Short mmCIF file of C-alpha atoms in Angstrom, two decimals:
data_model
loop_
_atom_site.label_atom_id
_atom_site.label_comp_id
_atom_site.label_asym_id
_atom_site.label_seq_id
_atom_site.Cartn_x
_atom_site.Cartn_y
_atom_site.Cartn_z
CA UNK A 1 0.11 0.24 0.05
CA UNK A 2 1.32 3.15 -0.79
CA UNK A 3 2.03 5.25 2.44
CA UNK A 4 2.11 9.30 2.62
CA UNK A 5 5.63 10.40 3.12
CA UNK A 6 5.22 14.12 2.82
CA UNK A 7 2.70 16.92 1.54
CA UNK A 8 3.42 20.53 0.80
CA UNK A 9 1.50 23.59 -0.03
CA UNK A 10 2.54 25.61 -3.13
CA UNK A 11 1.21 29.30 -3.47
CA UNK A 12 1.85 30.84 -7.17
CA UNK A 13 0.82 33.70 -8.85
CA UNK A 14 1.10 33.37 -12.67
CA UNK A 15 -1.36 36.36 -13.52
CA UNK A 16 -3.67 35.32 -10.71
CA UNK A 17 -3.34 33.44 -7.08
CA UNK A 18 -3.47 29.62 -7.05
CA UNK A 19 -2.74 27.52 -4.05
CA UNK A 20 -1.75 23.73 -4.89
CA UNK A 21 -1.09 20.66 -2.83
CA UNK A 22 1.50 18.26 -3.47
CA UNK A 23 1.35 14.85 -1.97
CA UNK A 24 4.25 12.50 -1.96
CA UNK A 25 4.16 8.50 -1.11
CA UNK A 26 6.92 5.89 -0.26
CA UNK A 27 6.05 4.29 -3.67
CA UNK A 28 7.41 7.41 -5.81
CA UNK A 29 3.98 8.57 -7.28
CA UNK A 30 2.62 12.02 -6.17
CA UNK A 31 -0.70 13.89 -6.65
CA UNK A 32 -1.83 17.41 -6.92
CA UNK A 33 -4.85 19.03 -5.68
CA UNK A 34 -6.26 22.55 -6.46
CA UNK A 35 -6.96 24.63 -3.12
CA UNK A 36 -7.68 28.07 -4.52
CA UNK A 37 -10.25 30.34 -2.99
CA UNK A 38 -10.56 33.54 -4.39
CA UNK A 39 -9.90 36.05 -2.52
CA UNK A 40 -8.95 34.01 0.69
CA UNK A 41 -6.27 31.86 -0.73
CA UNK A 42 -3.99 32.27 2.45
CA UNK A 43 -6.69 30.49 4.80
CA UNK A 44 -6.84 27.98 3.22
CA UNK A 45 -2.90 27.04 2.64
CA UNK A 46 -2.64 27.72 6.38
CA UNK A 47 -5.89 25.28 7.13
CA UNK A 48 -3.82 23.00 4.84
CA UNK A 49 -0.47 23.46 6.25
CA UNK A 50 -1.33 23.86 10.16
CA UNK A 51 -3.88 21.36 10.32
CA UNK A 52 -4.20 19.07 7.79
CA UNK A 53 -0.86 17.57 6.38
CA UNK A 54 0.41 16.46 9.75
CA UNK A 55 -2.99 14.19 9.68
CA UNK A 56 -2.11 12.86 6.54
CA UNK A 57 1.64 11.51 7.00
CA UNK A 58 1.70 7.82 7.07
CA UNK A 59 -1.80 6.84 5.93
CA UNK A 60 -2.23 4.69 3.11
CA UNK A 61 -3.07 7.05 -0.10
CA UNK A 62 -5.69 4.52 -1.56
CA UNK A 63 -8.17 5.26 1.05
CA UNK A 64 -9.49 8.09 -0.43
CA UNK A 65 -13.27 7.51 1.03
CA UNK A 66 -11.75 7.13 4.70
CA UNK A 67 -9.37 10.19 4.37
CA UNK A 68 -12.30 12.12 3.05
CA UNK A 69 -14.37 11.05 6.04
CA UNK A 70 -11.45 11.65 8.56
CA UNK A 71 -10.93 15.19 7.53
CA UNK A 72 -14.84 16.14 7.39
CA UNK A 73 -16.09 14.06 10.25
CA UNK A 74 -12.76 14.51 12.42
CA UNK A 75 -12.46 18.10 12.58
CA UNK A 76 -16.31 18.61 14.01
CA UNK A 77 -16.48 22.02 12.70
CA UNK A 78 -17.87 20.91 9.32
CA UNK A 79 -18.62 22.38 5.78
CA UNK A 80 -17.57 26.29 4.91
CA UNK A 81 -15.43 26.85 2.01
CA UNK A 82 -11.87 26.97 3.70
CA UNK A 83 -12.39 23.23 5.16
CA UNK A 84 -14.14 22.12 2.20
CA UNK A 85 -11.42 23.91 -0.29
CA UNK A 86 -8.78 21.78 1.65
CA UNK A 87 -10.51 18.64 1.88
CA UNK A 88 -11.10 18.80 -1.76
CA UNK A 89 -7.20 19.42 -2.35
CA UNK A 90 -6.29 16.35 -0.60
CA UNK A 91 -9.03 14.33 -2.33
CA UNK A 92 -7.82 15.60 -5.88
CA UNK A 93 -4.31 14.62 -5.06
CA UNK A 94 -5.44 11.38 -4.11
CA UNK A 95 -7.27 10.60 -7.00
CA UNK A 96 -4.25 11.88 -8.75
CA UNK A 97 -1.99 9.38 -7.12
CA UNK A 98 -5.01 6.41 -7.47
CA UNK A 99 -4.70 6.45 -11.36
CA UNK A 100 -0.79 7.06 -11.81
CA UNK A 101 -0.54 3.73 -9.97
CA UNK A 102 -3.33 1.92 -11.78
CA UNK A 103 -1.40 3.56 -14.79
CA UNK A 104 -5.23 4.76 -16.01
CA UNK A 105 -6.94 8.29 -16.08
CA UNK A 106 -8.89 9.24 -13.23
CA UNK A 107 -12.34 9.15 -15.40
CA UNK A 108 -11.59 5.41 -16.16
CA UNK A 109 -11.33 4.69 -12.37
CA UNK A 110 -15.06 6.35 -12.01
CA UNK A 111 -16.36 4.14 -14.40
CA UNK A 112 -15.35 5.07 -17.51
CA UNK A 113 -16.68 8.11 -20.15
CA UNK A 114 -20.11 8.14 -20.53
CA UNK A 115 -19.72 10.42 -23.42
CA UNK A 116 -17.28 11.50 -26.27
CA UNK A 117 -16.26 14.75 -24.51
CA UNK A 118 -17.80 17.78 -22.04
CA UNK A 119 -19.70 20.19 -24.15
CA UNK A 120 -18.03 23.52 -22.37
CA UNK A 121 -19.57 27.30 -22.63
CA UNK A 122 -17.24 30.48 -23.32
CA UNK A 123 -17.81 33.89 -22.19
CA UNK A 124 -18.79 36.41 -24.67
CA UNK A 125 -18.48 40.18 -22.41
CA UNK A 126 -18.60 43.28 -24.29
CA UNK A 127 -19.15 46.86 -23.10
CA UNK A 128 -22.26 47.08 -24.94
CA UNK A 129 -24.69 44.87 -26.66
CA UNK A 130 -23.11 45.19 -30.02
CA UNK A 131 -19.28 44.32 -28.73
CA UNK A 132 -21.25 41.02 -26.98
CA UNK A 133 -22.35 39.68 -29.81
CA UNK A 134 -19.20 40.48 -31.73
CA UNK A 135 -17.43 38.37 -29.33
CA UNK A 136 -20.00 35.74 -29.50
CA UNK A 137 -19.41 35.14 -32.55
CA UNK A 138 -15.63 34.89 -32.03
CA UNK A 139 -16.54 31.51 -29.85
CA UNK A 140 -18.51 30.13 -32.47
CA UNK A 141 -16.21 30.31 -35.17
CA UNK A 142 -13.44 28.30 -32.92
CA UNK A 143 -16.61 25.83 -32.73
CA UNK A 144 -18.18 26.51 -29.36
CA UNK A 145 -21.73 25.09 -29.39
CA UNK A 146 -22.74 27.50 -25.81
CA UNK A 147 -21.88 31.19 -25.02
CA UNK A 148 -22.74 32.88 -22.00
CA UNK A 149 -23.59 36.45 -22.83
CA UNK A 150 -22.70 39.34 -20.61
CA UNK A 151 -22.94 43.07 -21.65
CA UNK A 152 -22.50 46.39 -20.05
CA UNK A 153 -25.60 48.29 -19.07
CA UNK A 154 -26.27 51.65 -19.68
CA UNK A 155 -25.86 54.00 -17.00
CA UNK A 156 -23.53 51.74 -14.89
CA UNK A 157 -19.76 52.25 -14.99
CA UNK A 158 -18.91 48.66 -14.44
CA UNK A 159 -21.26 45.30 -15.17
CA UNK A 160 -20.32 42.04 -13.81
CA UNK A 161 -18.63 39.77 -16.33
CA UNK A 162 -17.45 42.63 -18.65
CA UNK A 163 -13.81 43.46 -18.60
CA UNK A 164 -11.03 45.14 -21.31
CA UNK A 165 -9.81 41.54 -22.44
CA UNK A 166 -11.38 39.62 -25.10
CA UNK A 167 -10.97 35.92 -23.86
CA UNK A 168 -10.53 36.51 -20.19
CA UNK A 169 -12.53 37.91 -16.74
CA UNK A 170 -10.54 38.23 -13.54
CA UNK A 171 -12.01 40.26 -11.24
CA UNK A 172 -9.90 39.69 -8.31
CA UNK A 173 -7.67 42.42 -8.49
CA UNK A 174 -6.06 45.28 -5.94
CA UNK A 175 -4.68 45.65 -2.43
CA UNK A 176 -8.28 46.50 -1.18
CA UNK A 177 -11.67 45.10 -3.07
CA UNK A 178 -13.07 47.51 -5.96
CA UNK A 179 -16.34 48.83 -5.47
CA UNK A 180 -18.98 48.45 -8.21
CA UNK A 181 -22.27 50.60 -8.57
CA UNK A 182 -25.83 48.56 -9.20
CA UNK A 183 -28.80 49.32 -10.42
CA UNK A 184 -31.51 46.27 -10.84
CA UNK A 185 -34.10 48.67 -12.62
CA UNK A 186 -31.74 49.49 -15.19
CA UNK A 187 -30.40 46.09 -15.70
CA UNK A 188 -34.09 44.44 -15.87
CA UNK A 189 -34.46 46.79 -18.70
CA UNK A 190 -31.53 45.78 -20.68
CA UNK A 191 -31.23 42.06 -20.29
CA UNK A 192 -34.00 41.44 -22.80
CA UNK A 193 -32.70 43.54 -25.55
CA UNK A 194 -30.01 41.78 -25.16
CA UNK A 195 -31.14 38.06 -25.77
CA UNK A 196 -33.10 39.35 -28.49
CA UNK A 197 -30.60 40.78 -30.49
CA UNK A 198 -28.14 38.12 -29.38
CA UNK A 199 -30.73 35.68 -30.48
CA UNK A 200 -31.20 37.14 -33.93
CA UNK A 201 -27.85 37.74 -34.84
CA UNK A 202 -26.50 34.51 -33.46
CA UNK A 203 -29.40 32.15 -34.59
CA UNK A 204 -31.03 28.81 -32.75
CA UNK A 205 -28.43 26.22 -33.52
CA UNK A 206 -26.26 27.69 -30.28
CA UNK A 207 -27.12 27.33 -26.53
CA UNK A 208 -27.14 30.98 -24.71
CA UNK A 209 -26.68 31.50 -21.35
CA UNK A 210 -26.62 34.33 -18.91
CA UNK A 211 -25.44 34.91 -14.96
CA UNK A 212 -27.15 37.25 -12.71
CA UNK A 213 -24.73 37.18 -10.16
CA UNK A 214 -27.16 36.49 -7.33
CA UNK A 215 -28.74 40.26 -7.46
CA UNK A 216 -32.19 39.63 -7.46
CA UNK A 217 -34.82 39.11 -5.24
CA UNK A 218 -36.77 35.87 -6.07
CA UNK A 219 -39.90 37.87 -7.85
CA UNK A 220 -37.47 40.02 -9.86
CA UNK A 221 -35.66 36.73 -11.05
CA UNK A 222 -39.00 35.03 -11.82
CA UNK A 223 -39.97 38.38 -14.01
CA UNK A 224 -36.54 38.30 -15.69
CA UNK A 225 -37.15 34.58 -16.53
CA UNK A 226 -40.60 35.06 -17.71
CA UNK A 227 -39.22 37.95 -20.36
CA UNK A 228 -36.29 36.20 -21.43
CA UNK A 229 -38.77 32.76 -22.27
CA UNK A 230 -38.75 33.80 -26.09
CA UNK A 231 -35.34 33.87 -26.53
CA UNK A 232 -35.05 29.92 -24.94
CA UNK A 233 -31.75 30.21 -22.68
CA UNK A 234 -29.90 27.23 -21.60
CA UNK A 235 -30.05 28.56 -18.54
CA UNK A 236 -30.11 31.55 -16.34
CA UNK A 237 -27.43 31.61 -13.75
CA UNK A 238 -27.23 32.72 -9.54
CA UNK A 239 -30.72 34.56 -10.28
CA UNK A 240 -31.01 34.94 -6.58
CA UNK A 241 -29.21 34.06 -3.24
CA UNK A 242 -29.65 30.55 -2.49
CA UNK A 243 -29.12 30.84 1.43
CA UNK A 244 -32.81 30.43 1.40
CA UNK A 245 -33.47 27.44 -0.95
CA UNK A 246 -37.03 27.77 -0.67
CA UNK A 247 -36.51 31.38 -2.51
CA UNK A 248 -36.50 29.30 -6.15
CA UNK A 249 -39.79 27.83 -5.49
CA UNK A 250 -41.03 31.71 -5.84
CA UNK A 251 -39.06 31.89 -9.30
CA UNK A 252 -40.17 28.40 -10.48
CA UNK A 253 -43.68 29.77 -10.08
CA UNK A 254 -43.38 32.34 -12.52
CA UNK A 255 -40.73 31.15 -15.36
CA UNK A 256 -40.01 28.06 -17.27
CA UNK A 257 -36.57 29.51 -18.00
CA UNK A 258 -34.17 26.62 -16.92
CA UNK A 259 -32.29 27.61 -13.74
CA UNK A 260 -28.70 26.82 -12.31
CA UNK A 261 -27.07 27.72 -9.37
CA UNK A 262 -24.57 26.30 -7.02
CA UNK A 263 -20.76 27.60 -7.62
CA UNK A 264 -20.14 28.70 -4.03
CA UNK A 265 -21.92 25.96 -2.46
CA UNK A 266 -19.93 23.46 -0.42
CA UNK A 267 -21.75 20.30 0.03
CA UNK A 268 -25.01 18.40 -0.90
CA UNK A 269 -26.14 19.96 2.07
CA UNK A 270 -26.39 23.27 0.37
CA UNK A 271 -28.07 21.60 -2.58
CA UNK A 272 -30.63 19.27 -1.26
CA UNK A 273 -33.93 21.29 -0.76
CA UNK A 274 -33.33 22.73 -4.47
CA UNK A 275 -32.53 19.08 -5.80
CA UNK A 276 -35.07 17.15 -3.96
CA UNK A 277 -37.84 19.52 -5.20
CA UNK A 278 -36.72 20.16 -8.45
CA UNK A 279 -36.41 23.55 -7.90
CA UNK A 280 -33.38 23.97 -10.42
CA UNK A 281 -32.17 22.42 -13.70
CA UNK A 282 -28.60 22.69 -13.27
CA UNK A 283 -26.19 22.20 -10.20
CA UNK A 284 -23.17 24.41 -10.11
CA UNK A 285 -20.84 23.02 -7.71
CA UNK A 286 -17.49 22.72 -8.29
CA UNK A 287 -14.61 20.44 -7.64
CA UNK A 288 -12.64 22.29 -5.55
CA UNK A 289 -15.54 24.20 -3.37
CA UNK A 290 -17.46 21.03 -2.68
CA UNK A 291 -15.24 18.75 -0.93
CA UNK A 292 -13.35 17.36 -4.27
CA UNK A 293 -14.10 14.45 -6.83
CA UNK A 294 -15.56 12.33 -3.93
CA UNK A 295 -18.19 14.48 -2.61
CA UNK A 296 -19.18 15.95 -6.16
CA UNK A 297 -20.28 12.34 -7.16
CA UNK A 298 -22.79 12.38 -4.05
CA UNK A 299 -24.15 15.54 -5.39
CA UNK A 300 -24.22 14.45 -8.93
CA UNK A 301 -25.80 11.13 -7.77
CA UNK A 302 -28.60 12.92 -5.87
CA UNK A 303 -29.12 15.17 -8.33
CA UNK A 304 -29.78 12.44 -11.08
CA UNK A 305 -32.39 10.84 -9.04
CA UNK A 306 -34.39 13.89 -10.05
CA UNK A 307 -33.09 14.63 -13.15
CA UNK A 308 -31.18 17.75 -12.37
CA UNK A 309 -27.96 17.67 -14.56
CA UNK A 310 -24.44 19.07 -13.54
CA UNK A 311 -22.60 22.40 -14.83
CA UNK A 312 -19.61 23.25 -13.00
CA UNK A 313 -18.18 26.31 -11.97
CA UNK A 314 -15.02 26.71 -14.47
CA UNK A 315 -13.53 30.43 -13.77
CA UNK A 316 -10.24 31.26 -14.23
CA UNK A 317 -10.39 31.15 -10.25
CA UNK A 318 -9.85 27.27 -10.12
CA UNK A 319 -6.43 26.17 -11.50
CA UNK A 320 -5.86 23.81 -14.16
CA UNK A 321 -5.94 21.24 -11.67
CA UNK A 322 -9.30 21.63 -10.74
CA UNK A 323 -10.45 21.94 -14.66
CA UNK A 324 -8.64 18.44 -15.43
CA UNK A 325 -10.83 17.15 -12.08
CA UNK A 326 -13.99 18.73 -13.52
CA UNK A 327 -13.53 17.13 -16.86
CA UNK A 328 -12.97 13.53 -15.27
CA UNK A 329 -15.99 13.83 -13.47
CA UNK A 330 -17.81 15.59 -16.15
CA UNK A 331 -16.76 12.54 -18.57
CA UNK A 332 -17.88 9.73 -16.39
CA UNK A 333 -21.37 11.08 -14.75
CA UNK A 334 -24.80 10.11 -16.45
CA UNK A 335 -26.30 13.73 -15.62
CA UNK A 336 -23.56 15.94 -17.15
CA UNK A 337 -25.07 19.19 -18.76
CA UNK A 338 -22.57 21.35 -19.03
CA UNK A 339 -19.09 22.39 -18.00
CA UNK A 340 -17.99 26.25 -17.73
CA UNK A 341 -14.30 26.90 -19.62
CA UNK A 342 -12.95 30.28 -19.07
CA UNK A 343 -9.68 29.80 -20.76
CA UNK A 344 -6.09 30.54 -18.52
CA UNK A 345 -3.41 32.69 -19.36
CA UNK A 346 -0.15 31.40 -21.32
CA UNK A 347 1.48 32.28 -17.88
CA UNK A 348 -0.58 29.79 -16.12
CA UNK A 349 -0.57 27.00 -18.38
CA UNK A 350 3.03 27.24 -18.19
CA UNK A 351 3.08 26.56 -14.91
CA UNK A 352 0.40 23.96 -14.87
CA UNK A 353 1.13 21.54 -17.85
CA UNK A 354 -2.19 19.78 -19.06
CA UNK A 355 -3.35 17.08 -20.96
CA UNK A 356 -6.70 17.96 -21.35
CA UNK A 357 -7.68 19.69 -24.71
CA UNK A 358 -10.92 21.35 -26.46
CA UNK A 359 -12.21 20.43 -29.96
CA UNK A 360 -15.22 21.64 -31.48
CA UNK A 361 -16.65 22.56 -28.38
CA UNK A 362 -16.01 19.63 -26.17
CA UNK A 363 -13.66 19.36 -24.15
CA UNK A 364 -11.69 16.12 -22.77
CA UNK A 365 -9.56 15.33 -19.89
CA UNK A 366 -6.82 13.00 -22.15
CA UNK A 367 -5.61 9.91 -21.31
CA UNK A 368 -2.53 10.16 -19.16
CA UNK A 369 -2.64 8.22 -15.91
CA UNK A 370 -4.12 10.45 -12.90
CA UNK A 371 -5.61 13.55 -13.36
CA UNK A 372 -3.40 14.16 -16.40
CA UNK A 373 -1.89 18.01 -14.83
CA UNK A 374 1.28 18.70 -13.28
CA UNK A 375 3.04 21.98 -11.50
CA UNK A 376 6.09 23.10 -12.62
CA UNK A 377 7.59 24.11 -9.10
CA UNK A 378 10.55 25.78 -10.22
CA UNK A 379 8.48 28.27 -12.83
CA UNK A 380 6.08 28.65 -9.50
CA UNK A 381 8.28 30.00 -7.46
CA UNK A 382 9.30 32.81 -9.50
CA UNK A 383 5.31 34.14 -9.57
CA UNK A 384 5.26 34.94 -5.87
CA UNK A 385 1.88 35.77 -4.00
CA UNK A 386 -0.17 39.04 -4.60
CA UNK A 387 -3.14 39.84 -2.43
CA UNK A 388 -5.99 40.38 -4.40
CA UNK A 389 -9.68 41.00 -3.57
CA UNK A 390 -13.30 40.56 -5.38
CA UNK A 391 -15.29 43.48 -6.11
CA UNK A 392 -18.11 44.60 -3.55
CA UNK A 393 -21.24 45.76 -4.84
CA UNK A 394 -23.46 48.77 -3.67
CA UNK A 395 -26.77 49.75 -4.85
CA UNK A 396 -26.92 53.62 -5.97
CA UNK A 397 -27.91 54.48 -2.91
CA UNK A 398 -25.08 53.19 -1.21
CA UNK A 399 -26.25 50.04 0.45
CA UNK A 400 -24.26 47.03 0.26
CA UNK A 401 -25.61 44.63 -2.17
CA UNK A 402 -24.41 41.01 -3.59
CA UNK A 403 -21.74 41.21 -5.99
#
């Protein structure tokens, strides 16, 4: 049995901050896991170094389930983004090790491929509707079958999802959080225009998505969903904060637009009511913030019983390690729906060489043993950590609001 002999945390910033856990065994195999928590990276790094790693030394690396339960139940203080991101990093690294020792890619250990590839969607962001549509055309020319449309809102200086980069969106920056201003009424007037023009320009053979980013009340979300019904969205994402899961019941009463939520969920308990009452159509929990491959499979299993499909978060605040893990997971589960894919910068790709690939709108994790991704530690060391925060949001009268 492979015994864990050492583990260490690697913090690097090749354009943005990433936290990586590397676990080594006495049989020479090692595995890596992503522990990045956007804007709170060092909290997870400390949790791993000070509290988790000492408990791993000497354990059988093959006992993934037992180690997961040990770290979850044994800490007494359960769930939460810091704890679950740390557990996820361990879980990913152990699956990586198991795959390497078996000589197989992780998706084969999860039951094999359930499809030829994972459909992904890109982000078409523009300062106005015309620019957003132009960006969407660029994605379609690259073979994408699904595109998320986000546009600047007239009268607002900044809008979620819109940046100066054509294919990248990185909101975390600065030594202190940026403060942005929000108007629900201006947004609600603008979005139906975006999708009316978007559907007319892009046609009906492309899946169109949109992210509200938790900014509406349930009744406002229901109204927006109804307004968007003629344009047949693939989904309306994060329409309202989901701490009160029953809030989605009110949205369901007013619209048939498919609903997606869950990128900030940490466990199956965050999604239990939403799934069991079929209040959502897609669960967006991600491998790094929801306890790794082991726990994400449980969430997907519950979702499958209720005809809810997966649509995992995949922004650039997840390292290529998480992207690979998400693709192994997505390739294997029966109720896969779609995978978000924001391309990393060339700097990041150099630090994290990987086997996954994109072709004609589908991604595949590759067939290298394990997760198929590595970390160049020498190169990582050249990119020092830089503190960065996500923005905060206020209404026009100064009231704090969901960003």
